[in-house]
Structure formats: structure tokens, C-alpha cells
Coordinates of C-alpha atoms and ligand atoms in Angstrom, one line a residue:
M1 CA 152.7 33.1 123.4
F2 CA 152.9 35.7 126.1
K3 CA 152.9 38.5 123.5
N4 CA 149.8 37.1 121.8
N5 CA 147.9 36.8 125.0
Y6 CA 148.8 40.3 125.9
I7 CA 147.5 41.6 122.6
V8 CA 144.2 39.7 122.9
W9 CA 143.8 41.0 126.5
N10 CA 144.6 44.5 125.4
Q11 CA 142.1 44.4 122.6
W12 CA 139.4 43.0 124.8
L13 CA 140.0 45.8 127.3
S14 CA 139.9 48.5 124.7
S15 CA 136.7 47.2 123.2
L16 CA 135.1 47.0 126.7
L17 CA 136.2 50.5 127.4
Y18 CA 134.8 51.6 124.0
T19 CA 131.4 50.1 124.7
V20 CA 131.2 51.8 128.0
L21 CA 132.2 55.1 126.5
L22 CA 129.6 54.8 123.8
A23 CA 126.8 54.1 126.2
L24 CA 127.8 57.1 128.4
T25 CA 128.0 59.6 125.7
L26 CA 125.1 58.6 123.4
P27 CA 122.4 61.3 123.6
P28 CA 118.8 60.1 123.4
F29 CA 117.9 60.0 119.7
L30 CA 114.3 60.8 120.1
N31 CA 114.1 62.9 117.0
A32 CA 113.7 60.4 114.1
K33 CA 113.3 63.2 111.6
N34 CA 116.0 63.2 109.1
S35 CA 116.2 66.7 107.8
T36 CA 119.9 66.6 108.3
N37 CA 120.2 63.5 106.2
T38 CA 122.0 64.5 103.1
I39 CA 123.5 61.1 102.4
I40 CA 123.2 59.4 98.9
P41 CA 122.4 56.5 98.8
K42 CA 120.0 56.9 101.7
P43 CA 121.1 54.8 104.7
Q44 CA 118.7 52.1 106.0
S45 CA 118.3 53.9 109.2
F46 CA 119.1 57.5 110.1
H47 CA 118.2 59.2 113.4
A48 CA 119.0 62.9 113.8
G49 CA 119.9 64.4 117.2
K50 CA 120.4 68.0 118.3
G51 CA 123.5 70.0 117.7
S52 CA 126.6 69.1 115.9
F53 CA 130.2 67.9 116.3
T54 CA 132.9 70.3 115.2
L55 CA 135.9 68.8 113.6
N56 CA 139.1 70.8 113.6
Q57 CA 142.8 70.5 113.8
Q58 CA 142.6 69.3 117.5
T59 CA 140.4 66.4 116.6
S60 CA 142.4 63.2 117.2
Y61 CA 141.5 59.7 116.1
Y62 CA 142.0 56.2 117.4
S63 CA 141.5 52.9 115.6
D64 CA 141.6 49.4 117.0
T65 CA 141.8 47.8 113.6
A66 CA 143.8 47.8 110.4
L67 CA 140.5 47.4 108.5
A68 CA 139.9 51.1 108.9
K69 CA 143.2 52.1 107.3
R70 CA 141.9 52.8 103.8
A71 CA 138.9 54.7 105.1
I72 CA 141.1 56.9 107.4
G73 CA 143.5 57.5 104.5
Y74 CA 140.6 58.7 102.3
L75 CA 139.4 61.1 104.9
Q76 CA 142.9 62.4 105.6
Q77 CA 143.6 62.9 101.9
H78 CA 140.6 65.2 101.6
L79 CA 141.3 67.0 104.8
K80 CA 144.8 67.7 103.8
R81 CA 143.7 69.2 100.5
N82 CA 140.7 71.1 101.7
A83 CA 141.4 71.9 105.4
G84 CA 145.1 72.1 105.3
Y85 CA 145.7 69.5 108.1
T86 CA 145.3 65.9 108.9
L87 CA 143.9 64.3 112.1
K88 CA 146.5 63.2 114.7
K89 CA 146.4 59.7 115.9
S90 CA 146.0 59.4 119.7
K91 CA 147.5 56.7 121.9
T92 CA 144.3 55.6 123.5
A93 CA 140.6 55.4 122.7
K94 CA 139.8 57.4 125.9
I95 CA 141.4 60.6 124.8
S96 CA 140.5 60.4 121.2
K97 CA 137.5 62.2 119.6
F98 CA 137.1 60.1 116.5
L99 CA 137.0 56.3 117.1
F100 CA 137.2 53.5 114.6
S101 CA 136.4 50.0 116.0
A102 CA 136.0 46.6 114.5
T103 CA 132.7 45.1 115.8
P104 CA 131.9 42.0 113.8
K105 CA 129.2 41.0 116.3
K106 CA 127.3 44.3 116.2
V107 CA 127.6 44.9 112.5
N108 CA 126.6 41.6 111.1
K109 CA 126.2 42.5 107.4
A110 CA 129.0 42.6 105.0
E111 CA 129.9 46.2 103.9
G112 CA 127.7 47.5 106.7
Y113 CA 128.6 50.1 109.3
R114 CA 127.3 52.1 112.3
L115 CA 128.1 55.8 112.5
T116 CA 127.3 57.7 115.7
V117 CA 128.0 61.4 115.9
T118 CA 127.6 63.1 119.3
K119 CA 128.5 66.6 120.2
N120 CA 132.0 65.6 121.4
K121 CA 132.8 62.2 119.8
I122 CA 132.4 60.3 116.6
Y123 CA 132.1 56.5 116.6
I124 CA 132.5 54.3 113.5
E125 CA 131.9 50.6 113.7
A126 CA 132.2 48.1 110.9
R127 CA 133.3 44.5 110.3
D128 CA 135.2 44.9 107.0
R129 CA 137.2 47.4 104.9
A130 CA 134.3 48.4 102.8
G131 CA 132.1 49.1 105.9
F132 CA 134.7 51.5 107.3
F133 CA 135.1 53.1 103.9
Y134 CA 131.3 53.7 103.5
A135 CA 131.0 55.1 107.1
V136 CA 133.7 57.6 106.2
V137 CA 132.0 58.5 102.9
S138 CA 128.7 59.0 104.7
F139 CA 130.5 61.2 107.3
M140 CA 132.1 63.3 104.5
Q141 CA 128.7 63.7 102.8
M142 CA 127.5 65.4 106.0
M143 CA 130.4 67.8 106.0
D144 CA 130.4 71.0 104.0
A145 CA 130.5 70.2 100.2
G146 CA 133.9 71.9 100.1
I147 CA 135.5 68.7 101.5
W148 CA 135.1 67.1 98.1
K149 CA 137.0 69.8 96.2
E150 CA 139.7 68.4 93.9
K151 CA 141.9 71.4 93.9
H152 CA 142.1 74.0 96.5
A153 CA 143.1 77.6 96.0
G154 CA 142.8 80.3 98.5
K155 CA 141.8 80.2 102.2
K156 CA 141.1 76.8 103.6
Q157 CA 138.2 75.9 105.9
K158 CA 139.6 75.0 109.3
S159 CA 136.5 73.8 111.1
W160 CA 133.7 71.5 109.9
N161 CA 130.3 70.8 111.5
V162 CA 128.7 67.5 111.3
P163 CA 125.1 67.0 112.6
V164 CA 124.6 64.8 115.6
C165 CA 123.1 61.5 114.3
H166 CA 123.0 57.8 114.6
I167 CA 123.2 55.7 111.4
K168 CA 122.9 52.0 110.9
D169 CA 123.5 51.0 107.3
Y170 CA 124.3 48.1 105.0
P171 CA 123.7 47.4 101.3
H172 CA 120.6 45.9 99.8
F173 CA 122.6 44.4 96.8
A174 CA 126.1 43.0 96.8
W175 CA 126.7 43.9 93.2
R176 CA 126.4 47.7 92.6
G177 CA 127.9 48.3 89.3
M178 CA 128.6 50.8 86.5
M179 CA 129.9 50.0 83.1
L180 CA 132.0 52.4 81.1
D181 CA 132.8 51.7 77.4
S182 CA 136.4 52.7 76.7
S183 CA 136.4 51.2 73.2
R184 CA 134.0 53.3 71.2
N185 CA 135.5 56.4 72.7
F186 CA 138.7 56.4 74.7
F187 CA 139.0 57.9 78.2
S188 CA 142.2 59.0 79.8
V189 CA 143.6 57.3 82.9
S190 CA 142.8 60.4 85.0
Y191 CA 139.2 60.4 83.8
I192 CA 138.9 56.6 84.6
K193 CA 140.1 57.3 88.1
K194 CA 137.7 60.2 88.6
F195 CA 134.9 58.0 87.4
I196 CA 135.8 55.3 89.9
D197 CA 136.2 57.8 92.7
R198 CA 132.7 59.2 92.1
M199 CA 131.3 55.6 92.0
A200 CA 132.9 55.0 95.4
Q201 CA 131.5 58.2 96.8
H202 CA 128.1 56.7 96.2
K203 CA 128.9 53.2 97.5
L204 CA 129.0 51.6 94.1
N205 CA 131.5 48.8 94.2
R206 CA 131.9 47.2 90.7
F207 CA 133.5 49.0 87.8
H208 CA 132.7 47.0 84.7
W209 CA 135.3 48.1 82.1
H210 CA 134.4 47.5 78.5
L211 CA 137.9 47.3 77.1
T212 CA 137.4 45.9 73.6
D213 CA 134.9 46.2 70.8
D214 CA 134.7 46.8 67.1
E215 CA 136.0 50.4 67.4
G216 CA 139.1 49.8 69.4
W217 CA 141.2 47.4 71.5
R218 CA 142.2 49.3 74.6
I219 CA 144.3 46.9 76.8
E220 CA 147.9 46.2 76.2
I221 CA 148.6 42.5 75.7
K222 CA 152.3 41.8 75.7
R223 CA 152.0 38.6 73.6
Y224 CA 150.1 40.3 70.8
P225 CA 151.4 43.9 70.4
L226 CA 149.4 44.5 67.2
L227 CA 146.2 44.5 69.2
T228 CA 147.1 48.0 70.4
K229 CA 149.3 49.0 67.6
V230 CA 146.7 48.3 64.9
G231 CA 143.5 47.6 66.9
A232 CA 143.6 50.8 68.9
A233 CA 144.1 53.2 66.0
R234 CA 141.3 54.4 63.9
G235 CA 140.4 57.0 61.3
P236 CA 142.0 57.7 57.9
G237 CA 145.0 55.5 57.1
T238 CA 144.2 52.9 59.8
K239 CA 142.4 49.6 59.5
L240 CA 139.6 50.8 61.7
P241 CA 137.1 53.3 60.3
F242 CA 135.0 55.5 62.5
S243 CA 132.1 53.2 62.4
T244 CA 129.4 54.9 64.4
Y245 CA 130.3 58.4 65.2
P246 CA 133.3 60.7 64.8
A247 CA 135.9 60.1 67.5
M248 CA 136.5 61.9 70.7
R249 CA 139.7 63.9 70.7
G250 CA 139.6 65.0 67.1
S251 CA 137.4 65.5 64.1
K252 CA 136.1 62.9 61.8
N253 CA 139.1 63.3 59.5
K254 CA 141.8 62.9 62.2
R255 CA 143.5 59.7 63.2
Q256 CA 143.2 58.8 66.8
S257 CA 144.4 56.1 69.0
G258 CA 144.4 55.2 72.7
Y259 CA 145.0 52.3 75.0
Y260 CA 145.9 51.5 78.6
S261 CA 149.3 49.9 79.3
Q262 CA 149.5 47.1 81.9
R263 CA 151.3 49.5 84.2
E264 CA 148.5 52.0 84.0
I265 CA 145.9 49.3 84.5
R266 CA 147.7 48.2 87.7
E267 CA 147.7 51.7 88.9
I268 CA 144.0 52.0 88.3
I269 CA 143.3 48.7 90.1
A270 CA 145.2 49.9 93.2
Y271 CA 143.3 53.2 93.0
A272 CA 140.0 51.4 92.9
R273 CA 140.9 48.9 95.6
A274 CA 141.6 51.8 98.0
R275 CA 138.0 52.8 97.4
S276 CA 136.5 49.3 97.8
V277 CA 135.8 49.1 94.1
E278 CA 136.6 45.9 92.2
I279 CA 137.2 46.0 88.4
L280 CA 135.5 43.6 86.1
P281 CA 137.4 43.7 82.7
E282 CA 135.4 42.8 79.6
I283 CA 136.9 41.3 76.5
D284 CA 134.0 41.1 74.1
M285 CA 133.8 38.0 71.9
P286 CA 133.0 36.4 69.5
G287 CA 131.1 39.4 68.0
H288 CA 132.0 43.0 68.6
A289 CA 135.6 42.0 67.8
K290 CA 136.5 43.9 64.6
A291 CA 139.5 45.6 66.3
A292 CA 141.0 42.2 67.3
I293 CA 140.3 40.7 63.8
V294 CA 142.0 43.5 61.8
S295 CA 145.0 43.1 64.1
Y296 CA 145.4 39.3 63.7
P297 CA 143.2 38.2 60.8
K298 CA 145.2 35.0 60.2
L299 CA 144.5 33.8 63.7
L300 CA 140.9 34.8 64.1
Q301 CA 139.3 34.3 60.7
D302 CA 138.8 31.4 58.3
P303 CA 140.7 32.5 55.2
K304 CA 138.2 30.6 53.0
D305 CA 135.1 32.2 54.7
K306 CA 133.2 34.1 52.0
S307 CA 130.4 35.3 54.4
Y308 CA 129.6 39.0 54.4
Y309 CA 127.5 40.3 57.3
R310 CA 127.0 43.4 59.3
S311 CA 126.4 43.8 63.0
V312 CA 123.5 45.8 64.5
Q313 CA 125.8 48.7 64.6
K314 CA 126.6 48.2 60.9
V315 CA 130.2 46.9 61.4
S316 CA 131.0 44.3 58.8
N317 CA 132.6 40.9 59.5
N318 CA 133.3 41.6 63.1
T319 CA 133.1 38.1 64.5
I320 CA 135.9 35.7 65.6
N321 CA 135.8 32.3 64.0
P322 CA 134.9 29.6 66.5
A323 CA 136.2 26.7 64.4
R324 CA 139.8 27.6 64.2
E325 CA 142.2 26.2 66.8
S326 CA 144.3 29.4 66.5
T327 CA 141.3 31.3 67.9
Y328 CA 141.5 29.3 71.2
I329 CA 145.2 29.6 71.4
F330 CA 144.9 33.4 70.9
L331 CA 142.1 33.8 73.5
D332 CA 143.9 31.6 76.0
N333 CA 147.0 33.7 75.8
V334 CA 145.0 37.0 76.0
L335 CA 143.0 35.7 79.0
K336 CA 146.1 34.5 80.7
E337 CA 147.5 38.1 80.7
V338 CA 144.1 39.6 81.6
S339 CA 143.8 37.1 84.5
A340 CA 147.2 37.9 85.8
L341 CA 146.5 41.6 85.7
F342 CA 143.1 41.9 87.3
P343 CA 142.7 40.4 90.8
F344 CA 138.9 40.2 90.6
G345 CA 137.6 36.7 90.4
Y346 CA 135.5 37.2 87.3
I347 CA 136.1 38.1 83.6
H348 CA 133.4 39.3 81.3
L349 CA 133.5 37.6 78.0
G350 CA 130.7 39.6 76.2
G351 CA 128.8 37.2 74.0
D352 CA 126.2 39.9 72.9
E353 CA 124.8 40.5 69.5
V354 CA 126.5 37.9 67.3
P355 CA 125.4 38.9 63.8
K356 CA 123.1 36.5 62.0
G357 CA 125.2 35.8 58.9
A358 CA 128.4 35.2 60.7
W359 CA 130.4 32.1 59.7
Q360 CA 127.6 30.9 57.3
K361 CA 130.1 30.4 54.5
S362 CA 133.1 29.3 56.6
P363 CA 134.3 25.8 55.5
A364 CA 135.9 25.5 58.9
V365 CA 132.7 26.0 60.7
K366 CA 130.8 23.7 58.4
K367 CA 133.4 21.0 59.1
L368 CA 133.1 21.6 62.8
M369 CA 129.3 21.3 62.7
K370 CA 129.4 18.1 60.8
S371 CA 131.9 16.4 63.1
K372 CA 130.1 17.5 66.2
G373 CA 126.6 17.2 64.9
F374 CA 125.7 20.8 65.5
K375 CA 122.5 21.9 63.8
N376 CA 122.7 25.6 63.9
N377 CA 124.6 28.8 64.7
K378 CA 123.4 28.7 68.3
E379 CA 125.1 25.4 69.0
V380 CA 128.3 26.6 67.5
R381 CA 128.2 29.6 69.8
A382 CA 127.5 27.3 72.8
Y383 CA 130.6 25.2 71.8
F384 CA 132.6 28.4 71.7
F385 CA 131.6 29.5 75.2
S386 CA 132.0 25.9 76.6
R387 CA 135.6 26.0 75.5
L388 CA 136.1 29.6 76.8
D389 CA 134.7 28.6 80.2
R390 CA 137.3 25.8 80.4
I391 CA 140.1 28.3 79.5
L392 CA 138.8 30.6 82.2
A393 CA 138.8 27.8 84.8
K394 CA 142.4 27.1 83.9
H395 CA 143.2 30.7 84.8
H396 CA 141.2 30.5 88.0
K397 CA 138.5 32.9 86.9
K398 CA 134.8 32.7 86.6
M399 CA 132.7 33.9 83.7
I400 CA 130.3 36.8 83.4
A401 CA 128.6 37.2 80.1
W402 CA 125.7 39.1 78.5
Q403 CA 122.3 37.3 78.6
E404 CA 122.6 35.9 75.1
V405 CA 125.1 33.3 76.3
A406 CA 122.6 31.8 78.7
K407 CA 120.3 31.0 75.8
G408 CA 122.5 28.5 74.1
K409 CA 123.3 25.1 75.6
A410 CA 126.8 25.9 76.5
K411 CA 128.4 23.6 79.1
L412 CA 129.4 26.1 81.7
R413 CA 130.4 25.8 85.3
N414 CA 127.4 26.8 87.4
N415 CA 129.1 29.7 89.2
N416 CA 128.9 32.1 86.3
I417 CA 126.8 35.3 86.2
F418 CA 124.7 36.6 83.4
M419 CA 123.9 40.3 82.7
A420 CA 120.4 40.8 81.6
W421 CA 120.2 43.9 79.5
K422 CA 117.2 43.5 77.3
S423 CA 114.5 43.8 80.0
P424 CA 114.0 43.1 83.8
K425 CA 111.7 40.2 82.7
D426 CA 114.6 38.4 80.9
G427 CA 116.6 38.7 84.1
Y428 CA 113.9 37.2 86.3
Y429 CA 113.5 34.4 83.8
L430 CA 117.2 33.5 84.1
A431 CA 117.0 33.8 87.9
R432 CA 114.1 31.3 87.9
K433 CA 116.3 29.0 86.0
R434 CA 118.8 29.3 88.9
H435 CA 121.4 31.4 87.1
H436 CA 123.0 34.2 88.9
V437 CA 122.0 37.5 87.4
I438 CA 122.9 41.1 87.3
L439 CA 120.1 43.4 86.1
A440 CA 121.1 46.1 83.7
P441 CA 117.9 46.7 81.8
V442 CA 118.1 49.2 79.0
Q443 CA 114.7 50.7 79.9
Y444 CA 116.0 51.8 83.3
L445 CA 119.8 51.6 83.5
Y446 CA 121.2 52.4 80.1
F447 CA 122.8 55.8 80.8
D448 CA 123.8 56.2 77.2
Q449 CA 120.1 56.8 76.3
Q450 CA 118.7 60.3 76.3
Y451 CA 117.0 61.6 79.5
V452 CA 114.0 62.9 77.6
R453 CA 113.3 62.8 73.9
S454 CA 114.7 66.0 72.4
K455 CA 117.0 67.0 69.6
K456 CA 118.9 69.1 72.1
E457 CA 119.7 66.2 74.4
P458 CA 122.8 64.1 73.9
G459 CA 122.6 60.3 74.0
H460 CA 121.1 57.4 72.0
T461 CA 117.5 57.2 71.0
W462 CA 117.1 53.6 70.0
S463 CA 115.3 52.6 73.3
T464 CA 113.0 54.6 75.5
P465 CA 114.2 57.8 77.2
V466 CA 115.6 57.2 80.8
S467 CA 114.9 60.0 83.1
T468 CA 116.4 60.2 86.6
K469 CA 112.9 59.5 88.0
K470 CA 112.6 56.4 85.7
V471 CA 115.9 55.1 87.1
Y472 CA 114.7 55.7 90.6
S473 CA 111.5 53.9 90.0
F474 CA 113.3 50.6 89.2
T475 CA 112.4 48.1 91.9
P476 CA 114.1 44.8 91.3
K477 CA 112.4 41.7 92.6
A478 CA 114.2 40.0 95.4
S479 CA 115.7 36.6 94.8
V480 CA 118.9 34.9 95.9
Y481 CA 119.8 34.7 92.2
I482 CA 119.6 38.4 91.6
N483 CA 123.1 39.5 92.6
G484 CA 122.5 43.2 91.9
V485 CA 122.2 46.0 89.4
E486 CA 124.4 47.8 87.0
A487 CA 124.1 50.9 84.8
C488 CA 125.8 50.9 81.4
L489 CA 127.5 53.9 79.8
W490 CA 128.1 52.9 76.2
S491 CA 130.2 55.5 74.5
E492 CA 129.2 55.7 70.8
T493 CA 127.7 59.2 71.5
L494 CA 130.1 60.2 74.3
L495 CA 132.2 62.5 72.2
N496 CA 133.8 64.2 75.2
T497 CA 133.8 63.8 79.0
H498 CA 131.4 66.7 79.3
I499 CA 128.7 64.5 77.6
A500 CA 129.8 61.5 79.6
D501 CA 129.3 63.3 82.9
Y502 CA 126.0 64.8 81.8
L503 CA 124.6 61.4 81.0
A504 CA 125.9 59.9 84.2
W505 CA 124.7 62.6 86.7
P506 CA 122.3 62.8 88.4
R507 CA 121.1 59.3 87.2
T508 CA 124.0 57.7 89.1
F509 CA 122.5 59.1 92.4
A510 CA 119.3 57.2 91.6
L511 CA 121.2 54.1 90.6
S512 CA 123.0 54.1 93.9
E513 CA 119.7 54.1 95.9
V514 CA 118.3 51.3 93.7
A515 CA 121.4 49.3 94.4
W516 CA 122.0 50.2 98.1
T517 CA 118.8 51.3 99.8
E518 CA 116.0 48.8 100.9
Q519 CA 113.0 49.5 98.7
K520 CA 110.8 50.3 101.7
H521 CA 113.1 53.2 102.6
K522 CA 113.1 54.7 99.1
K523 CA 111.1 57.8 98.4
W524 CA 111.3 60.1 95.4
S525 CA 110.6 63.4 97.2
G526 CA 113.2 62.8 99.9
F527 CA 115.6 61.7 97.2
Q528 CA 115.2 65.0 95.4
K529 CA 116.0 67.0 98.5
R530 CA 119.1 65.0 99.2
A531 CA 120.1 65.1 95.6
K532 CA 120.3 68.9 95.8
K533 CA 123.1 68.7 98.2
G534 CA 124.5 65.9 96.1
L535 CA 124.7 68.3 93.1
K536 CA 126.7 70.8 95.2
R537 CA 129.2 68.0 95.9
L538 CA 129.5 67.3 92.2
K539 CA 129.8 71.0 91.4
V540 CA 132.9 71.5 93.6
Q541 CA 134.5 68.5 91.9
G542 CA 134.0 70.1 88.5
I543 CA 131.5 67.4 87.3
H544 CA 129.0 68.4 84.7
Y545 CA 125.5 67.2 85.3
R546 CA 121.9 67.6 84.2
G547 CA 119.5 69.5 86.4
F548 CA 116.3 67.8 87.7
Ligands
TNX1 C1 123.8 47.3 72.7 S1 123.9 46.0 75.3 C2 125.1 46.8 72.9 C3 126.3 47.7 72.8 C4 125.9 49.1 72.3 C5 124.6 49.5 73.1 C6 124.2 50.9 72.8 C7 124.9 45.2 74.6 C8 125.3 44.0 75.3 N1 125.4 45.6 73.4 O1 127.2 47.2 71.9 O2 126.9 50.0 72.6 O3 123.6 48.6 72.7 O4 123.2 51.4 73.6

């Protein structure tokens, strides 16, 4: 009892002291010009002052909250690598130069923060872990680009100047996502980490991981080892052909394989969490499932089904049969492992592009339709997703799916989310129907599309080109049902990481401002200026990008 009171009293005193200190040392921020603002995404409010703070080995820090731990760790890690030292922790707020303070009353928006740099102190205030993390990311973006280096050889920079400024910031959208397709082409664990780290640097917080598709099953499922033994291998001598393009990591004639073990996935989840990124795994079904089907045909197909059909991407018979009980037992077992592995509350079940002729000649489906009175394919699909929703509920997860799933009359719990990819209009339509929506329109946010139409440019051509300016011009309508935005990096054409990076940058800069910055603060000319410094930060990290 005594101890608790003592702690409360002590905390109260230190926060009082902190407020007094802040008031005394704040210079007048008369200069609202933001020429020193090099932060992407642009903060909601940035006031520049005169002069700068010099950070060096003598700079000590103080924190009154455990919520700042990850943020401090991130800064220290970069300082250690690129400055050769870390900041020492001081015993009191008074003698420290760099202060972290939990101020839930002053910072009232989730993930928000206040960052004040004076000539001799830095103040960071936030209410949650993400807020502290984003304050530190903003701070680091104002340091010399060298702080972002991944490897450091040679002489280290000992002192770093950060311009005097006052920032108040918070996100416009709660869902700020990026999708990477690890199925069509496989990416190493170290590339996935880099990808997530770069997202976090730009305050993106949802990594949507497309782990299964026709071209490869990439997640270890202990109960069904063939999924990765058979379903992750493709090329000559395997059951999976190169359906769209030759594979990454080898020529067209070479076998290749790749998947993530559960141990590796845990490692990636922890890495993402340390950067305030949640991972949304996607297990695509019932279409886009060729890799699963060739691994367990007896469980997932009707042996008497004589249908022959092809998907939009020209993959034959790639759809799981919705009338077999073994299908639901299989998916229940798979989702049980996926649910245990990923701490995020949602699982993405795909649901896109079920080919037209699927199941048409399946006696099992015919029987199901007759017994349930289903008139068409759509109703069968709705039945499939109703059952899957119940399975997810059992595993304490909520469903996210592509917009196609919203069309049928599936009986779903009403806390699920749909991703609208065909157009913004489709997303607004769903929002009007009171569905929660994430906007990922191909016309603005498909980063697998070419920037401009040219034979020299990598990327898909089936939709319109998506220039960085086009991404920036996207202005989603506000609605409580629009949870946020997401860019998709499908990987049919991503034959190496060079191409992947090129297609992602600088479009991801623009995405981050669409997701984070209030529309009234967005301006293309200012963005271009800030992006120049942004490109320098990418360069020192060895990231390939397209010029403006
Ligand atoms: C459509 S968008 C797909 C993907 C492809 C992508 C290529 C969606 C839900 N499905 O399977 O990779 O187009 O741009």
C-alpha cells in the first residue's frame, strides 16, 4: 500500500516538474514555415523554430513510462550502428536532455505524439507505444540520413543536429497497410524484415502477408506437411508449373521452392511488433488454391468432379470444393495453427476471383445445392464463407476478405472487414451498407502495376498505370466505415527484390501520406521536396527506387 502510494506520488511530482520544465524552455514558435520539415508522412502540424539541438555522446535520456521502451530501443539500435554509442539513461528528468513522457491527457488520439525540439532539450509525449515509436521515427527523419544506414564501415558520425521545432501529430486512418505476395515469388526472411522496417519508418502499421496462392503455399502447417513439401515446390518435376512467369531465384527450367517455418514466422512477428506493425496473414480460398489442392487432392476435391475451368490467371482447376466435409476439417486444422501463430485479431481468407466453371460438374456440389435449396454458384460460395466464419469464431479470430465475399449472402458476424480492390466506388458502396472497408483500389494503390506505360518499365499492364502522383492524388472519402487504405504488391512480375523495391518506392511515400496525413494538409509540391530527402534515406539503406 505504502509502496503504491509512493510510486503514484513520485509519478505525479515528476510529471509536474516535466510540465514546468517544458513551459520554461519552450522558445516562441513564431515561425510557422516548415522548410526544415523533411518528415514523411507529413505531420498534421509542424512549427519550425530557430537553431538546432545537437545530439552527441553526452546526451542523456529519461523516461517516465515503459510505453517508450520500443521507441528508445529503436533509436539506440541505430545510434549504436551509425554513431558508435548509445544514449545513457539519467536518474531524473531534470538533468536529462531527452525526455519521454506518457501524457494521455495531452495527446488524446491513439498513435499520436508531440515532439518538441529546443536548443537544449527534446521532449517526446505520447499515450501509447505506437505514438512513442512514431515520435522517434519523425525525430530520426530529421537527423542526417546516415542514421538509417544498415551497415557502417569507416568513421562514424559523432554528433547530429536536429532542427528546433514543435510537432503535433496523429494518424488520419487507423489501417495503414501494405500487402506483399510471397506466393507467386518467394521472398527471404531477411527481405520480409526489411520490408516491414521500411513500412514502419513511414508509419504504416499493417503488413498484409499473402502466404498462399496457386503458385506456392508458403507457411509451414505442422498437421499437413505436404503443403510445404509439395505445395511450395514448383518447376520441372514438381506438381506446380510456373504458371505466370518464370520464378525468382532461377531460370524457367530450374526447380525452386521456399516457405517460412513457424519459428521464422514467430521471429518476423516479434520484429514487426517492435516496430508497431501488426501482421495480417492471408490464406486464400476457395479459389487461388492450386498449391493446396495438389498437396491434398483427396481432401480438397470431389473425385467425381469432371469440371475443367481456368482462373483469370490461366491456372486450371484451382478451387477448393465447398461440398466436402474434409474441406472444412482441413481448413479448420490449418486455421487453428495460423490462429495460434499470429497474435493479430484478424485472418484474411481471400475469396477473390472464384473461376466461373468451378464445381459445375461436381456431384457433391449438386447434392449440396439440392439439399440446401441453393440456386447458383454464389449461394454455394456464401455457404462456404458462412462456415469459415464460424470456424474463425471458434479460433477467436475475425474475418477479412476481398470484396467479392460481401456480394454473396454469406451469414457472417458483423465485425468483419472487406477489402475493396476493384474501385474506390465499390468500397464506398460497401461502407454505405455498413460494412467495414479497407480501400485498396487497383487504379491508385496496386503497386504491381507499371508507373507509366512503357516496355522498359517493370510491372503489370492489365490496369491503368499508377504514377507516384496518381497515388498521392487519392483522397478517400471520410466515413466511420472506411477503416483505412492499403497498397498491394502482387508478385507475378517481381522476379527479384530489385524490381520489388523499384515498384514500391517512391510510391510508398505517397501511400503513407494518403494513409496518415489529413487531406487538408496534403500538397504535392511540398511532398516532392520532402521526398527528395526521403530518397536519400532509402539510398543509404541500399533500397532501389524509381526517380520522380
Ligand atoms: C488480381 S486483386 C488478384 C491477384 C493478382 C492481381 C495482379 C485480387 C484480390 N486478386 O491474384 O495477383 O490481380 O494484379
